[in-house]
Coordinates of C-alpha atoms in Angstrom, one line a residue:
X1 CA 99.8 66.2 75.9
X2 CA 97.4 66.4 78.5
X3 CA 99.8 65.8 81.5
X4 CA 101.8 68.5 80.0
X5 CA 99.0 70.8 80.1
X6 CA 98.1 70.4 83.2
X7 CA 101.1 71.8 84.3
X8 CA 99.8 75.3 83.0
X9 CA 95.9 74.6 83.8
X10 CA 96.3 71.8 86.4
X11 CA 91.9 71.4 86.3
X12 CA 92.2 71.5 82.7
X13 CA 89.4 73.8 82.0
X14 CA 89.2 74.0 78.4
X15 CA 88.7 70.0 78.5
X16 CA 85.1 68.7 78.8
X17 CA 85.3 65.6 77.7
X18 CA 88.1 63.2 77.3
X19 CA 88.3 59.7 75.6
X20 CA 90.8 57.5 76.7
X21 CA 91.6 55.0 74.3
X22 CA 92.9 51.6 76.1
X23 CA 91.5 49.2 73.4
X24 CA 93.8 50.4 70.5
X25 CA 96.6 51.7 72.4
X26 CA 98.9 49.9 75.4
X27 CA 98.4 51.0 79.2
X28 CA 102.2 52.3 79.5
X29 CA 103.5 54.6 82.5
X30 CA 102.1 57.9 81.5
X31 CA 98.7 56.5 80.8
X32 CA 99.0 55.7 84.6
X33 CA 99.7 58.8 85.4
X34 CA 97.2 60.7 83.4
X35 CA 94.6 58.7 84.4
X36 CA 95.4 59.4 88.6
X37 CA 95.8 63.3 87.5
X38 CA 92.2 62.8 85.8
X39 CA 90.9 60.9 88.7
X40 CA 91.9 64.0 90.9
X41 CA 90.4 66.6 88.1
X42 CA 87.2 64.6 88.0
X43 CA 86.5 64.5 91.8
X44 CA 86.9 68.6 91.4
X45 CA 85.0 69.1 88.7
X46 CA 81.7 67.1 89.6
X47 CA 80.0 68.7 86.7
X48 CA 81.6 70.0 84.0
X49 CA 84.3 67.5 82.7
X50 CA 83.6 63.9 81.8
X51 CA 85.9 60.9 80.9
X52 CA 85.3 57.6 79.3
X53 CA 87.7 54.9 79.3
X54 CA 87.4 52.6 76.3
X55 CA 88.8 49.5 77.4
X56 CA 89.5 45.7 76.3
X57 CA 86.9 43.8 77.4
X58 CA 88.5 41.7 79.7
X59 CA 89.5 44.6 81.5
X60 CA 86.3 46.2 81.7
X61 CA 85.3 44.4 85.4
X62 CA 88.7 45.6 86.6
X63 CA 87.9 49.2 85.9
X64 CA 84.7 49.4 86.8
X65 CA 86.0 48.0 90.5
X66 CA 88.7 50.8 90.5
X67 CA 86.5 53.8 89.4
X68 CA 83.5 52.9 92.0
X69 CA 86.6 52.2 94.7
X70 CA 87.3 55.7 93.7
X71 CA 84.1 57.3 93.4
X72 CA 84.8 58.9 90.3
X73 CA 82.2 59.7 87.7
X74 CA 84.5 58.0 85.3
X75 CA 82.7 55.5 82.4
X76 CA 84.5 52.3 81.6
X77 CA 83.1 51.4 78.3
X78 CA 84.1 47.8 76.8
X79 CA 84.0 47.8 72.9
X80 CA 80.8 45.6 71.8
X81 CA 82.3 44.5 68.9
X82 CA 85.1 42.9 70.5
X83 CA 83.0 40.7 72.4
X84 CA 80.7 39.8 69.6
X85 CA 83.5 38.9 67.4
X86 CA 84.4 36.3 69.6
X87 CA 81.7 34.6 68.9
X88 CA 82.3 34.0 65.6
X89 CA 85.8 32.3 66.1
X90 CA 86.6 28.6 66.3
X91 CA 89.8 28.4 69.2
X92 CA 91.7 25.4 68.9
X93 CA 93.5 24.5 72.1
X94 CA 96.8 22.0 72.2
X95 CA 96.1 18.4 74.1
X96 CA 99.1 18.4 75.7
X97 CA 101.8 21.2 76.7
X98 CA 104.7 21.9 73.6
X99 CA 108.0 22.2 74.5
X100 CA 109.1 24.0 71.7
X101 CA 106.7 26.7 70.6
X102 CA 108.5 28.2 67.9
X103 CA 108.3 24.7 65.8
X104 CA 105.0 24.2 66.5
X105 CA 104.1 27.5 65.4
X106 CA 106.0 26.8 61.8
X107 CA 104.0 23.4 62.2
X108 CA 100.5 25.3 62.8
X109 CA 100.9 27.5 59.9
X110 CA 102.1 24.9 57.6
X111 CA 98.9 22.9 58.4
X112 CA 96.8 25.8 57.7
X113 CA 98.6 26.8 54.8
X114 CA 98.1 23.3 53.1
X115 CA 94.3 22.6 54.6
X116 CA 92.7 25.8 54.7
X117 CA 92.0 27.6 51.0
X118 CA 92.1 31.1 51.4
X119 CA 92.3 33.3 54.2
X120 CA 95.4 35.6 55.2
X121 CA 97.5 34.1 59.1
X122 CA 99.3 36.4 62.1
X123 CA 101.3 34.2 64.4
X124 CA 102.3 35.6 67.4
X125 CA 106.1 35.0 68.6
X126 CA 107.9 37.0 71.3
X127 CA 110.9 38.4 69.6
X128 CA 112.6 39.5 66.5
X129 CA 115.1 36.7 66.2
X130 CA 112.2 34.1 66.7
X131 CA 110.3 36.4 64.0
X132 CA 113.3 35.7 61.7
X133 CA 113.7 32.1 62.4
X134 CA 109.6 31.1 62.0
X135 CA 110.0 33.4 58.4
X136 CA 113.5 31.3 57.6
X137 CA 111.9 27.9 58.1
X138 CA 108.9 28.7 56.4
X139 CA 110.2 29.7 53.3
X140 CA 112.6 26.6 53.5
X141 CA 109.3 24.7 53.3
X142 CA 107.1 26.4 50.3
X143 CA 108.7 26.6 46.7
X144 CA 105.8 28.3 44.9
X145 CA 104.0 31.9 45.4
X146 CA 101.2 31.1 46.5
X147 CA 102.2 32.4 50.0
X148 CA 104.2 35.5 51.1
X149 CA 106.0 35.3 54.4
X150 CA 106.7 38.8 56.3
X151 CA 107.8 40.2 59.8
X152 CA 106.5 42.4 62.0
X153 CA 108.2 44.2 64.6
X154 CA 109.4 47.2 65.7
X155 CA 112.0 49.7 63.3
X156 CA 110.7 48.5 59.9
X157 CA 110.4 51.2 57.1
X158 CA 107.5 52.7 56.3
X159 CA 108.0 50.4 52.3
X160 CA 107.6 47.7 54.9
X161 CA 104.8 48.6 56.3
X162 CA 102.9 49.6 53.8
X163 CA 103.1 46.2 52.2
X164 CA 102.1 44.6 54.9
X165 CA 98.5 46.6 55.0
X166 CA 98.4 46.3 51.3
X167 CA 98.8 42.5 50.3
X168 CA 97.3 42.8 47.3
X169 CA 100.8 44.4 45.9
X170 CA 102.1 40.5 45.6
X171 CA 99.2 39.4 43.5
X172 CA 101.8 39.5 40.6
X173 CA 104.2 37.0 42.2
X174 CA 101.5 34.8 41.6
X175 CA 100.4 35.1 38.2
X176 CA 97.6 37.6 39.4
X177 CA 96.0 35.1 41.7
X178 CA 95.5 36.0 45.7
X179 CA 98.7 35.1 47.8
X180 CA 98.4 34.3 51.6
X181 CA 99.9 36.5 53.4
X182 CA 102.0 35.3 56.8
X183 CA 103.0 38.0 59.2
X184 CA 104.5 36.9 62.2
X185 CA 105.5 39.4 64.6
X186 CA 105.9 40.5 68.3
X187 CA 103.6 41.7 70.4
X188 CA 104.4 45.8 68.8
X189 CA 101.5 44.9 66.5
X190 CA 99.1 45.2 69.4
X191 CA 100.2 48.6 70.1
X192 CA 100.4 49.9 66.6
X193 CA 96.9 51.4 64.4
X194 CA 97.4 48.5 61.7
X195 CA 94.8 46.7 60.4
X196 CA 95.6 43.8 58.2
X197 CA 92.9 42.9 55.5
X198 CA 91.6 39.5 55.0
X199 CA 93.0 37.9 58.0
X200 CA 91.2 34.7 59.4
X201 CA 93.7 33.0 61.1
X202 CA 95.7 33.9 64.8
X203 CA 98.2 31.2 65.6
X204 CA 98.8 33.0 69.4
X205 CA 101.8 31.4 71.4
X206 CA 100.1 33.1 74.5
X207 CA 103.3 34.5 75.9
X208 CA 105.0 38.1 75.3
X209 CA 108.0 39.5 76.1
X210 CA 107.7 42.3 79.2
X211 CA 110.4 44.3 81.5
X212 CA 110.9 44.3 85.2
X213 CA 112.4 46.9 87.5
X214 CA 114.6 45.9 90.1
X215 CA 115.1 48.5 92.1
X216 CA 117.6 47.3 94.6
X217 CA 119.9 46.4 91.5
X218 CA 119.0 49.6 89.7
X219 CA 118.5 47.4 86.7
X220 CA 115.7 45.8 84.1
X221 CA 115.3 42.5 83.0
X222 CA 113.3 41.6 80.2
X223 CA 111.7 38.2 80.2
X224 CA 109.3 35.8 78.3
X225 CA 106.1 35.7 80.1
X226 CA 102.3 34.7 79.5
X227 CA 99.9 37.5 78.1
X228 CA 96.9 38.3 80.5
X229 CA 93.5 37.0 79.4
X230 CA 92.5 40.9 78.4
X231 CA 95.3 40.5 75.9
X232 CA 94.5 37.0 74.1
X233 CA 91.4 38.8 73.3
X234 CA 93.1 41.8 71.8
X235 CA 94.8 39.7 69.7
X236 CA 91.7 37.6 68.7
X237 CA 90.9 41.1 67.2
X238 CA 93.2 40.9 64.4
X239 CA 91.1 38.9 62.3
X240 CA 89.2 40.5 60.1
X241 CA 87.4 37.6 57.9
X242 CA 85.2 36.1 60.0
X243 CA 84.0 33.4 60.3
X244 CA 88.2 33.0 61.8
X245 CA 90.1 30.5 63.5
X246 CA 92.2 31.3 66.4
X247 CA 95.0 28.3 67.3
X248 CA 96.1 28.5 70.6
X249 CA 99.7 26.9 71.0
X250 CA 98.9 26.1 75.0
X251 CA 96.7 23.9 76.6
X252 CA 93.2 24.5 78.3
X253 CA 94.4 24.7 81.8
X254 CA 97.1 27.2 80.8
X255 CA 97.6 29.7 83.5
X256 CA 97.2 33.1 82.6
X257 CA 96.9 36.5 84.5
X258 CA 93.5 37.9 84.9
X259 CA 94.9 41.5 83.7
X260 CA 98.3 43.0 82.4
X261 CA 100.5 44.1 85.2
X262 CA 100.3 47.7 84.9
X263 CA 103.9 48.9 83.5
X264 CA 103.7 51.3 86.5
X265 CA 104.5 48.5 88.7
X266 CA 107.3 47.1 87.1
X267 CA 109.4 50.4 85.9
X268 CA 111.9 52.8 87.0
X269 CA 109.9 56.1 87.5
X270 CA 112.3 58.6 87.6
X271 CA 110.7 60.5 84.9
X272 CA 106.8 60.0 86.6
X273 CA 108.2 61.4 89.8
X274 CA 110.2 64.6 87.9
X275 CA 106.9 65.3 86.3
X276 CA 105.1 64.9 89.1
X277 CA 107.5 67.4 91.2
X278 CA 107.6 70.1 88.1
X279 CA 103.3 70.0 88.3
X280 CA 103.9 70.8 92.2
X281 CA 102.6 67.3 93.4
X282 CA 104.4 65.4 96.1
X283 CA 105.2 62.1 94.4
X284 CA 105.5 60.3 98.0
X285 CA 101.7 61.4 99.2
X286 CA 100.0 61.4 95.8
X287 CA 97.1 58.7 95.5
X288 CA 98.0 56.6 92.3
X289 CA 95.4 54.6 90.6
X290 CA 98.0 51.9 90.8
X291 CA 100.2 51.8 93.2
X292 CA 103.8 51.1 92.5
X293 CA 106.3 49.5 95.0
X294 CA 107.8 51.9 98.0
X295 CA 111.2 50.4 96.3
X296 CA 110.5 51.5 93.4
X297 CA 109.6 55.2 94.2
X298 CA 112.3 55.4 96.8
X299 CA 115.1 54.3 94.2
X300 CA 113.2 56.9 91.5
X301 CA 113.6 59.9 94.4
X302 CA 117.6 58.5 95.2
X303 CA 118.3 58.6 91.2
X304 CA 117.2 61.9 90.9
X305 CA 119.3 63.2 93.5
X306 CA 122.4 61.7 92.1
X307 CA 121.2 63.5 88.9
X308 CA 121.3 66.6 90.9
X309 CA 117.6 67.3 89.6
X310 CA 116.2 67.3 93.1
X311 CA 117.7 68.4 96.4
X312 CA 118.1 66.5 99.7
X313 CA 114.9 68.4 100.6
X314 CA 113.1 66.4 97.3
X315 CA 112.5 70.2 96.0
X316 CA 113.0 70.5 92.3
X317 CA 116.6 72.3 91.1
X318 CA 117.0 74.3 87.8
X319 CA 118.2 71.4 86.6
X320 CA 115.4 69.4 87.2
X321 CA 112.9 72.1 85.6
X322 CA 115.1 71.6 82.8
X323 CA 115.1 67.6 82.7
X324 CA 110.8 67.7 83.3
X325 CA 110.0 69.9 80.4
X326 CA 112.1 67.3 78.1
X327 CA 109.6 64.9 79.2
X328 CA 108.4 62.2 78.1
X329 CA 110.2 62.5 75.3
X330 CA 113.7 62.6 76.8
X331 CA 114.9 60.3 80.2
X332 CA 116.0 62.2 82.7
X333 CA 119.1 60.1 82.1
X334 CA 119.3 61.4 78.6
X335 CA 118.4 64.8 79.7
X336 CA 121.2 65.1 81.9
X337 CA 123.9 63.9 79.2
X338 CA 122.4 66.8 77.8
X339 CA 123.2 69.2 81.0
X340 CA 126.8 67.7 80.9
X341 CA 127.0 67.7 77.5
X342 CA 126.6 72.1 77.7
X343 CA 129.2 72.2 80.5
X344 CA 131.8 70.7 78.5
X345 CA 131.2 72.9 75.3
X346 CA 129.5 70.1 72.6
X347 CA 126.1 71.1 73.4
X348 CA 124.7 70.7 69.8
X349 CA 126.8 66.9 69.2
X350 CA 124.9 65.9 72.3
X351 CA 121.4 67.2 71.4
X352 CA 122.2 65.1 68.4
X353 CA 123.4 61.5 69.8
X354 CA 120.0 61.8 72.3
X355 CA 118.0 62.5 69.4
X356 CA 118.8 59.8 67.6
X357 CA 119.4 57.4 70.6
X358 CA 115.5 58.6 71.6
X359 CA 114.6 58.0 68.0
X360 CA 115.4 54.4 68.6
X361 CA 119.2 53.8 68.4
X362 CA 121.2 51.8 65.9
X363 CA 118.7 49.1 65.6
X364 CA 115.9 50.9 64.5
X365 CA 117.9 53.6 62.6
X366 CA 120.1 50.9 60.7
X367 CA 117.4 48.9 58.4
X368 CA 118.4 45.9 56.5
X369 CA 116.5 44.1 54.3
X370 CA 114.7 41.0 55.4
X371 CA 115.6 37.1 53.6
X372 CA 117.9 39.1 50.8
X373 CA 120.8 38.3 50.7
X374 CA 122.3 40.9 48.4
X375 CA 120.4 43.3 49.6
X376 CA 122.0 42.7 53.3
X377 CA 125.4 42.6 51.7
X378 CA 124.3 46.3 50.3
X379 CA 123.0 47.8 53.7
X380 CA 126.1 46.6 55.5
X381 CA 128.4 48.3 52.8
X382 CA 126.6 51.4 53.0
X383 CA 126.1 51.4 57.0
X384 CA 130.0 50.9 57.0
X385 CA 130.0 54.4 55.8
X386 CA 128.7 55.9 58.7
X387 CA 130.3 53.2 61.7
X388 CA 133.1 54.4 63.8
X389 CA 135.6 52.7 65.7
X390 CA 134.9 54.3 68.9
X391 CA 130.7 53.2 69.4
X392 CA 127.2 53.5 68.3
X393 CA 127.0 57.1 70.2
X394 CA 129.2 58.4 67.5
X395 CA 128.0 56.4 64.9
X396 CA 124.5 57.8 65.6
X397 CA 126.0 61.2 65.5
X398 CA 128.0 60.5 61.9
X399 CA 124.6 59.7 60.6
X400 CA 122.6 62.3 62.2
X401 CA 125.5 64.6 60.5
X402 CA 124.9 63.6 57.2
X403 CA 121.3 63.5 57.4
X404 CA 121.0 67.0 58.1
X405 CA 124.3 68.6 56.8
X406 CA 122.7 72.2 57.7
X407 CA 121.9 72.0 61.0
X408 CA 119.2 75.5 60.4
X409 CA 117.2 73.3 59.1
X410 CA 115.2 70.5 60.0
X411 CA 114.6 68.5 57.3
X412 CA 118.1 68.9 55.5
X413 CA 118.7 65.6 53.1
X414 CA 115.8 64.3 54.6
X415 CA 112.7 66.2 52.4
X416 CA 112.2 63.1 50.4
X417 CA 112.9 59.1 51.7
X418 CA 115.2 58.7 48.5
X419 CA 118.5 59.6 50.7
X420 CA 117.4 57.5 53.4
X421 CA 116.4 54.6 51.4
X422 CA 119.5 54.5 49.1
X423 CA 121.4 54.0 52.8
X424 CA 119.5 52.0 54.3
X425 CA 118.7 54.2 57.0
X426 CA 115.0 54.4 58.7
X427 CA 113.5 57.2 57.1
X428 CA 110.5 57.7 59.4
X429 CA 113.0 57.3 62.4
X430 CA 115.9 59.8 61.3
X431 CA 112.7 62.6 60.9
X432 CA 111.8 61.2 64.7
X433 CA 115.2 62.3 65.6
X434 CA 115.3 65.3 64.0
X435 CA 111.8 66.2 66.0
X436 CA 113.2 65.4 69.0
X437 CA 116.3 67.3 68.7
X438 CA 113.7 70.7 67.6
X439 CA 111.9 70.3 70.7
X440 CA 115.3 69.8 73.1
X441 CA 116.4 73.5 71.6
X442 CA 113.3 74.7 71.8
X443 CA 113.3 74.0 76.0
X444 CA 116.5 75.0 76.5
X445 CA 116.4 78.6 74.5
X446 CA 113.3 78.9 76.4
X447 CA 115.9 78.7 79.8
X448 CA 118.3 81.3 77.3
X449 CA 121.3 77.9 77.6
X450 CA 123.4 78.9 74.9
X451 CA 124.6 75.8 72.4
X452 CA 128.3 76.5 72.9
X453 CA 129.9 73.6 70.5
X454 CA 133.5 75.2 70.9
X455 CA 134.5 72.2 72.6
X456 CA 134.1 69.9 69.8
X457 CA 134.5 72.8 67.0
X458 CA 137.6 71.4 65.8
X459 CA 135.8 68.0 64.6
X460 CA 136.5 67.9 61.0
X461 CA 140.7 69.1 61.7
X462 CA 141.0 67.0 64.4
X463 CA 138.3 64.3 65.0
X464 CA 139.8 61.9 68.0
X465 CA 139.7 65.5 70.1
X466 CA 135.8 65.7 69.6
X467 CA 135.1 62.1 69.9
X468 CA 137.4 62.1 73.1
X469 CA 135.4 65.2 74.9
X470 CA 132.2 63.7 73.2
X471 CA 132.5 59.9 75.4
X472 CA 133.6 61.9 78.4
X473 CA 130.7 63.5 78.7
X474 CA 128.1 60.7 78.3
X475 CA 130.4 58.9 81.4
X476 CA 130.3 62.0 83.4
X477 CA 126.7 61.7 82.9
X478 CA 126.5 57.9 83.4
X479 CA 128.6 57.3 86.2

């Protein structure tokens, strides 16, 4: 929000303070970038605008090295709780290095389960299929109530979620005595305001899943790593019943990074560099506060050529204006399936598949229930409803469709979760979509782009025509 601004008030005057939250909240791109923006506000306005960086305390030393490198009057402020609540866990290391750490995380929380008498467990794994296979096991292993298993990751329902903070809801599963609850999940907990009563046990893998950009293949790989030290502290913070225990599935001498490599480093930044270009910075001279990789910014600049949103002078085109007010919350990839998408006359199909693809695709839209059996065999008979031979793009668009049968409006079927829910559709992500899709029409009426759909008008007489104009659009944007 405040990048945006700036683009309007670029010393953000009506600011005079500003908290930046890097405790609760994960350092991605744009945090990056705001915080070089504010770095240059700051050395400007020596007097009237103040920021404080609330930070995990591991990372605090890092900071402070940065902002006095910079000479900014920038505070770095650790949380003092964090570091006293450290002091009142018991971390419990392995002897020797495990070579499967999946079983000897079902292993750890068995142990606990059957030696420790009350207290509530989160056990860190690295992806959703290891969630799913930890939760399998488990339950294999306990025939009574006195425990209730659940996952955490990213794309579950709000029901979901809502159980997870409230675990008292499963009292009566047990006769109205307190069940343990399990949750193991991915590292999306960390990122997420969720706060877990009665937890007093971290089983912590100590490695994450993160991305990496190669720029010279124009691709990202996403690979298990170990977390930084600033991180095994964050997730020390989960427990809320102290005294805790914190098992460690790694030995002493495990090596770990000293801080997160910042996201900026490691990620295509097409989209920093069109924002940057529609504020009037030069994205080639401008001091970052970390520095990404001249690959990385010259394959950024070469990408958004080919998207014809700069010129071979690097000056912004009208299409590029266009693509940097859908920012951040449309690619510039996305934004231009968009442009193509208006050229060949299905403008308001597009603005539809984006939404939803934005919102989080087919695996976060689709929700199935997890370790029921009937109820999986129900969401895959009503998702059938809604698949199409031809791909997820137009399966996306059958259930944006049907969610919002009147497209005046924004909430259409959607202005209670009953219609979702009955489905088996993500609620909270189908109104993400339909947000999204507000704010495309919004920027482009604001450029007067008329929503011609005649292209694909004929989609209920003659749907292979729109699907068929539909795909050869997103290729023409693609290729």
């Amino acid at each position: 929000m405040v990048v945006r601004e700036a683009m309007t008030d670029p010393l953000i005057r009506h600011y005079g303070f500003i908290i930046i939250d890097l405790f609760t909240s994960v350092r991605d791109k744009w945090v990056d970038v705001l915080l070089s923006i504010l770095l240059r506000i700051v050395k400007k306005r020596t007097t009237d605008l103040r920021v404080i960086i609330l930070s995990k305390p591991g990372d605090l030393e890092s900071w402070k090295d940065t902002l006095l490198s910079e000479n900014a009057k920038v505070g770095a402020v650790s949380l003092k709780h964090a570091c006293d609540l450290v002091k009142s866990i018991n971390f419990l290391y392995l002897t020797t290095p495990t070579s499967d750490y999946i079983e000897e995380t079902i292993s750890t929380i068995i142990n606990i389960h059957a030696k420790e008498p009350t207290g509530n467990i989160i056990a860190y794994v690295t992806t959703k299929t290891e969630v799913e296979q930890v939760i399998k096991q488990i339950n294999s292993k306990f025939c009574d109530n006195s425990q209730r298993c659940l996952p955490f990751y990213s794309g579950l329902s709000k029901d979901d979620l809502d159980l997870i903070e409230n675990p008292h809801y499963y009292n009566s599963y047990n006769k109205g005595n307190p069940v343990r609850m399990i949750i193991v999940t991915t590292a999306v907990i960390d990122s997420m305001a969720v706060e877990i009563p009665g937890v007093k046990f971290v089983v912590d893998t100590g490695l994450t899943r993160a991305t990496f950009f190669n720029p010279g293949l124009e691709s990202t790989s996403t690979i298990t790593v170990p977390v930084s030290i600033p991180t095994l502290l964050a997730r020390v913070g989960k427990i809320t019943d102290l005294p805790g225990k914190c098992f460690r599935l790694h030995t002493t001498d495990f090596k770990l990074d000293l801080k997160t490599p910042p996201e900026f480093q490691r990620s295509s930044l097409a989209d920093v560099m069109l924002s940057l270009l529609s504020f009037g910075i030069n994205p080639v001279s401008f001091h970052y506060i970390s520095k990404p990789p001249s690959g990385i910014m010259s394959q950024a600049l070469s990408t958004l050529l080919s998207y014809s949103a700069i010129d071979e002078y690097g000056k912004l085109t009208k299409s590029g204006q266009i693509m940097s007010e859908l920012l951040p919350g449309v690619s510039p990839l996305l934004a231009r399936v968009i442009l193509i998408g208006i050229e060949s006359k299905c403008a308001e199909q597009m603005i539809r598949i984006v939404s939803m693809v934005q919102a989080g695709g087919i695996d976060t839209v689709f929700y199935t229930p997890f370790n029921d059996y009937q109820g999986k065999r129900e969401a895959e008979a009503a998702h059938a409803q809604f698949e199409v031979d031809e791909g997820d793009y137009l399966t996306l668009l059958n259930i944006y469709n049907s969610a919002f049968p009147d497209h005046n409006t924004s909430r259409g079927r959607m202005s209670n979760s009953k219609w979702a829910k009955t489905r088996f559709l993500n609620y909270q992500a189908l109104l993400r979509a339909s947000s999204i899709s507000a704010q495309i029409k919004s920027v482009l009426a604001r450029h007067r782009i008329s929503l011609s759909s005649t292209g694909c008008a004929s989609a209920n007489s003659s749907e292979s025509v729109a699907s068929n104009l539909i795909r050869k659009a997103i290729m023409k944007a693609l290729i």
